[in-house]
CSV table of C-alpha atoms in Angstrom, one decimal:
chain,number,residue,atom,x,y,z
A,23,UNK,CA,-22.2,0.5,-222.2
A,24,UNK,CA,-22.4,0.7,-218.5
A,25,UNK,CA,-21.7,-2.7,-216.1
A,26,UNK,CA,-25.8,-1.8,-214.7
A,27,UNK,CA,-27.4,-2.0,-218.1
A,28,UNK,CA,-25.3,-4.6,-218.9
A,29,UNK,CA,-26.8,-6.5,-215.3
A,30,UNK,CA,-30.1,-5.3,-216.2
A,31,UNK,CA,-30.4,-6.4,-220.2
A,32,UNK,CA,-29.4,-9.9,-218.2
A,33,UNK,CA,-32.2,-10.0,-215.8
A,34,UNK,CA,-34.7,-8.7,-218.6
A,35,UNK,CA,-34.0,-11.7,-220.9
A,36,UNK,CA,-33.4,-14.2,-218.1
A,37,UNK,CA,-37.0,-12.8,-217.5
A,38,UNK,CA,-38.2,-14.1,-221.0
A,39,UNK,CA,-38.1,-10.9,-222.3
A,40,UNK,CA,-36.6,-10.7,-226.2
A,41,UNK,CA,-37.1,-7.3,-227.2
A,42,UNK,CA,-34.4,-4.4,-226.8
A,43,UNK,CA,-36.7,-1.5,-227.7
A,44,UNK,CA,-39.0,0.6,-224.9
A,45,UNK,CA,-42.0,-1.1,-223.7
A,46,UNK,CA,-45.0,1.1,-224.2
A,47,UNK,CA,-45.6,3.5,-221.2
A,48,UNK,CA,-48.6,2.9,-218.8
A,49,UNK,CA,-50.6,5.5,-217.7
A,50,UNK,CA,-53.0,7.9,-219.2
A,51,UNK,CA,-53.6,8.1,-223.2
A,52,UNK,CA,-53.4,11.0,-224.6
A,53,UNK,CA,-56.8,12.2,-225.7
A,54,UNK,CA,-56.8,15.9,-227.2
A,55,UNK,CA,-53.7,15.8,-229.2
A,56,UNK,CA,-55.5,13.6,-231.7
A,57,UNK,CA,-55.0,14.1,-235.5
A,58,UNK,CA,-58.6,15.8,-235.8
A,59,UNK,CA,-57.3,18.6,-233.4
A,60,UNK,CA,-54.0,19.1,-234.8
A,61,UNK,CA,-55.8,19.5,-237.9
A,62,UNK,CA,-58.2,22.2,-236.6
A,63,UNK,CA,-54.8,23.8,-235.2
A,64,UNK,CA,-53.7,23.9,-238.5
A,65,UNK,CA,-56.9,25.0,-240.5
A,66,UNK,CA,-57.3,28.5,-237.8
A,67,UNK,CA,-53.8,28.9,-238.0
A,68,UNK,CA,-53.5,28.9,-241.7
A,69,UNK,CA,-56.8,31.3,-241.7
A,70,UNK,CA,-55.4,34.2,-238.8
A,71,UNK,CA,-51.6,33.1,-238.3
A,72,UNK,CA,-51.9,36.5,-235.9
A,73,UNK,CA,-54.2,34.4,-233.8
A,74,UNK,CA,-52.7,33.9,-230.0
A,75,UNK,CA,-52.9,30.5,-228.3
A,76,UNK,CA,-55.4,31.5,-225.7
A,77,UNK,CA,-57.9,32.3,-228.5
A,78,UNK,CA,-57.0,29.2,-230.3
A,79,UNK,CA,-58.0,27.7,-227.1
A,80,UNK,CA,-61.0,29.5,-226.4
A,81,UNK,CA,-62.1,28.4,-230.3
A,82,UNK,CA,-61.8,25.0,-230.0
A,83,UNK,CA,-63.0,24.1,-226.2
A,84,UNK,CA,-59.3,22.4,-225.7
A,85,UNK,CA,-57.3,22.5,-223.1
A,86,UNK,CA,-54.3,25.9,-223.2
A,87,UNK,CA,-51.1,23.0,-222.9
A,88,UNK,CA,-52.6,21.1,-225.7
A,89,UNK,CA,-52.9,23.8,-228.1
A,90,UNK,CA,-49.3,24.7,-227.1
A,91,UNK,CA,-47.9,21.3,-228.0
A,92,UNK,CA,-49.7,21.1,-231.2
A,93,UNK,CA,-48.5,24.4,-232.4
A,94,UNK,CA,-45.4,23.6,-231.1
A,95,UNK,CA,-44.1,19.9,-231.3
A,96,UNK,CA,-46.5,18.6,-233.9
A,97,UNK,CA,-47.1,21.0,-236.1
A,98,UNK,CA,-43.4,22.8,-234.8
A,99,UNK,CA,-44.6,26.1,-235.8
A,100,UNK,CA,-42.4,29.4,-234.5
A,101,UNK,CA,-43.7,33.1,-233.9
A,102,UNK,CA,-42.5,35.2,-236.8
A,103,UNK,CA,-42.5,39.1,-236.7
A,104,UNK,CA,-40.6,39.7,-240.1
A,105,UNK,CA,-37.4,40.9,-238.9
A,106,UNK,CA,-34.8,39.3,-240.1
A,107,UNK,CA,-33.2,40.1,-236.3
A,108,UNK,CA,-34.4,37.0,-234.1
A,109,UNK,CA,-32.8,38.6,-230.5
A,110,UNK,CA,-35.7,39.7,-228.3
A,111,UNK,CA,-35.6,41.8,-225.7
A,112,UNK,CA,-38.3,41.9,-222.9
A,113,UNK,CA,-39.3,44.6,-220.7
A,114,UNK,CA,-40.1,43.0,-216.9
A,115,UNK,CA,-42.6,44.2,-214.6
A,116,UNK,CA,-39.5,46.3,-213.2
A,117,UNK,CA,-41.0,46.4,-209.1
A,118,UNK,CA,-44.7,47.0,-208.0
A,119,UNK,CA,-44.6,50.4,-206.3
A,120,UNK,CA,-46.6,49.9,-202.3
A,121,UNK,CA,-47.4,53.3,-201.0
A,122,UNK,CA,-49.4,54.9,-198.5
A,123,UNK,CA,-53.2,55.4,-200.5
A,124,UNK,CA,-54.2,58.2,-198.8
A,125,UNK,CA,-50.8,60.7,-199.4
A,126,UNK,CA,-51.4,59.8,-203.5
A,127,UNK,CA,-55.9,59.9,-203.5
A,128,UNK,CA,-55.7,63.8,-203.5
A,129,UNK,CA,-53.1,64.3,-205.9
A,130,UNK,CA,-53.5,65.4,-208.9
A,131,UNK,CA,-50.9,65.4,-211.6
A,132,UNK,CA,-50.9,66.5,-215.9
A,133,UNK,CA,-48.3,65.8,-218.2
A,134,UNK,CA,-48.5,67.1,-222.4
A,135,UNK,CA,-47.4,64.8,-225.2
A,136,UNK,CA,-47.5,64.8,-229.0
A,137,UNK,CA,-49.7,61.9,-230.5
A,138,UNK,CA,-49.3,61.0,-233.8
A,139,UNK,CA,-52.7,60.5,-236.0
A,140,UNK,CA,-51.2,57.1,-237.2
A,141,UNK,CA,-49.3,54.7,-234.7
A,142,UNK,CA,-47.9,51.7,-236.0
A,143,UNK,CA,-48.8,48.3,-234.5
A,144,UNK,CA,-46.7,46.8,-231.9
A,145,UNK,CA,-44.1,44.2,-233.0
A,146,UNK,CA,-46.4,41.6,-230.7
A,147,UNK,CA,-49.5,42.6,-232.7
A,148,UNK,CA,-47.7,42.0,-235.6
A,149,UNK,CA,-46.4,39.3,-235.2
A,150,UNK,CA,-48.0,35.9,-237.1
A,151,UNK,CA,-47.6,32.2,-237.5
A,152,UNK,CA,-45.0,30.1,-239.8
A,153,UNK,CA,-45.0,26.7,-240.6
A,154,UNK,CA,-41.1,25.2,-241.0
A,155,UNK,CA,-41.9,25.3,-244.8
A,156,UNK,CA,-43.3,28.8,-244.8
A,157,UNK,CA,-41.6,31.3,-246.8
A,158,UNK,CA,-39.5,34.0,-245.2
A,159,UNK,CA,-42.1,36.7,-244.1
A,160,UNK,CA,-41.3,40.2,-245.5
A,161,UNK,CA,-42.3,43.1,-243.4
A,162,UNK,CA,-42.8,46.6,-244.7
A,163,UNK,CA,-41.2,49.5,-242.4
A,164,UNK,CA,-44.4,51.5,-241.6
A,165,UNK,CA,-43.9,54.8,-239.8
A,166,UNK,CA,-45.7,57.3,-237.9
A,167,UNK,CA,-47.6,59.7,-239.8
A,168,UNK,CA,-46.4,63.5,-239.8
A,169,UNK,CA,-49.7,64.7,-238.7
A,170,UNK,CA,-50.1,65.0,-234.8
A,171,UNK,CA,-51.9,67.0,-232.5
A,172,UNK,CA,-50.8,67.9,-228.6
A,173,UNK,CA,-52.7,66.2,-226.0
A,174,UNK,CA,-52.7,67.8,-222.2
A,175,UNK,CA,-53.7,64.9,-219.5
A,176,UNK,CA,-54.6,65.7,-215.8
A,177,UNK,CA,-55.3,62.0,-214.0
A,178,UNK,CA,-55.1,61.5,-209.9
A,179,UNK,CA,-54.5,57.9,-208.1
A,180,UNK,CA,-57.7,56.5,-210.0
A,181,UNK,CA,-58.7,58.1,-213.1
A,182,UNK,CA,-57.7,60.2,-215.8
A,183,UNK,CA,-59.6,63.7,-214.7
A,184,UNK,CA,-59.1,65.7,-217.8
A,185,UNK,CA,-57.7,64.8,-221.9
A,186,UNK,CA,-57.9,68.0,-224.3
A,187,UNK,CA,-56.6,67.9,-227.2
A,188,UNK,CA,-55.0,71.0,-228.8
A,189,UNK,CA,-56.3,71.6,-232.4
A,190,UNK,CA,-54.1,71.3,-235.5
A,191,UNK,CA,-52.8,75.1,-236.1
A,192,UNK,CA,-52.9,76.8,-232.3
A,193,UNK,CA,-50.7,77.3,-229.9
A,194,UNK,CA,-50.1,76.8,-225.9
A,195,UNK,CA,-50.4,80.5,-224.4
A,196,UNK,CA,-51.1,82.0,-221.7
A,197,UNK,CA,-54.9,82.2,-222.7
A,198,UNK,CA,-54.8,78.4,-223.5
A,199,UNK,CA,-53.5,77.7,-220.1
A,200,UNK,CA,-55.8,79.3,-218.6
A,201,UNK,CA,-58.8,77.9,-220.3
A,202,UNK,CA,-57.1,74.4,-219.4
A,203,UNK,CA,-57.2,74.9,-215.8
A,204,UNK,CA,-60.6,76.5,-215.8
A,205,UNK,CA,-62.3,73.2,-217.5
A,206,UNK,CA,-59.5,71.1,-214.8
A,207,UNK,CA,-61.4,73.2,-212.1
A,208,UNK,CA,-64.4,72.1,-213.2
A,209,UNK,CA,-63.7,68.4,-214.1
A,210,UNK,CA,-62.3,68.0,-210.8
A,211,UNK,CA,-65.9,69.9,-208.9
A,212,UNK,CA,-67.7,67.5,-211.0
A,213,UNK,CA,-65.8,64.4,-209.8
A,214,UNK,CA,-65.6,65.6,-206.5
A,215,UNK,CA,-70.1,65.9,-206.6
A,216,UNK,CA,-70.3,62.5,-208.8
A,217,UNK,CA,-68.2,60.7,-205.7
């Protein structure tokens, strides 16, 4: 024990005062993290243990740091995504890109990708509630489906300008190009008119 407690346990009971424990704190009660809240906490959570906090919050007309401290300290629930791997790794922002508006307004740019039929949800969306007394959350490997079809995607500074989607069973040739750019010509005649 340090000689300033020691100095200061002396002036508390030369005060009068006989307990050792903390007085209670002054200041404002708290008011939403009752036991009728935490219970509604509980009761959505156990229905949707997908739902987010903000929703949560949105639900129940109480304030987001509430709804965080029940979920969190009271009722010490933990976001689960089935993995038995508990390392996340986030992406950042990376950097916000400034440039000059009018060099990128007339460009236009296309790219072609492969889209699969099925996609998988994100490990975010999948993720759900758990209790500490929750059983261990088992999470079936869902893949992409086989099936896919080739997707060709002019967009400028603003928009996406054009999206066709080769059908299952053709190729890209020289006559599909061409077909492309005609209905890119025209897409981009028609934006130019609409603005």
């Amino acid at each position: 024990m340090s000689r300033s407690r020691l100095y200061q346990w002396c002036t508390w009971f030369g005060e009068g005062r006989t307990s050792l424990g903390d007085e209670p704190k002054s200041g404002r009660p708290k008011t939403s993290t009752n036991e009728e809240n935490t219970t509604r906490v509980d009761e959505l959570i156990r229905c949707d243990r997908r739902m987010k906090i903000r929703e949560i919050t949105l639900k129940l007309e109480i304030p987001k740091s509430t709804v965080h401290e029940i979920v969190h300290d009271t009722l010490r629930c933990q976001q689960d995504n089935g993995d038995e791997d508990t390392t996340h790794i986030g992406v950042g922002p990376g950097g916000d890109f400034q440039a000059n508006n009018n060099l990128f307004d007339n460009l236009i740019t296309g790219d072609e990708t492969w889209v699969h039929l099925n996609t998988p949800e994100t490990k975010r969306d999948s993720m759900t509630w758990k209790h500490p007394s929750s059983p261990v959350t088992k999470k079936f490997k869902v893949q992409r489906s086989a099936a896919k079809v080739m997707a060709t995607v002019f967009w400028d500074a603003k928009d996406v300008i054009l999206l066709d989607i080769l059908p299952q069973g053709q190729c890209i040739n020289a006559a599909r190009y061409c077909s492309t750019v005609d209905r890119l010509k025209e897409a981009i005649r028609r934006k130019d008119l609409g603005s």
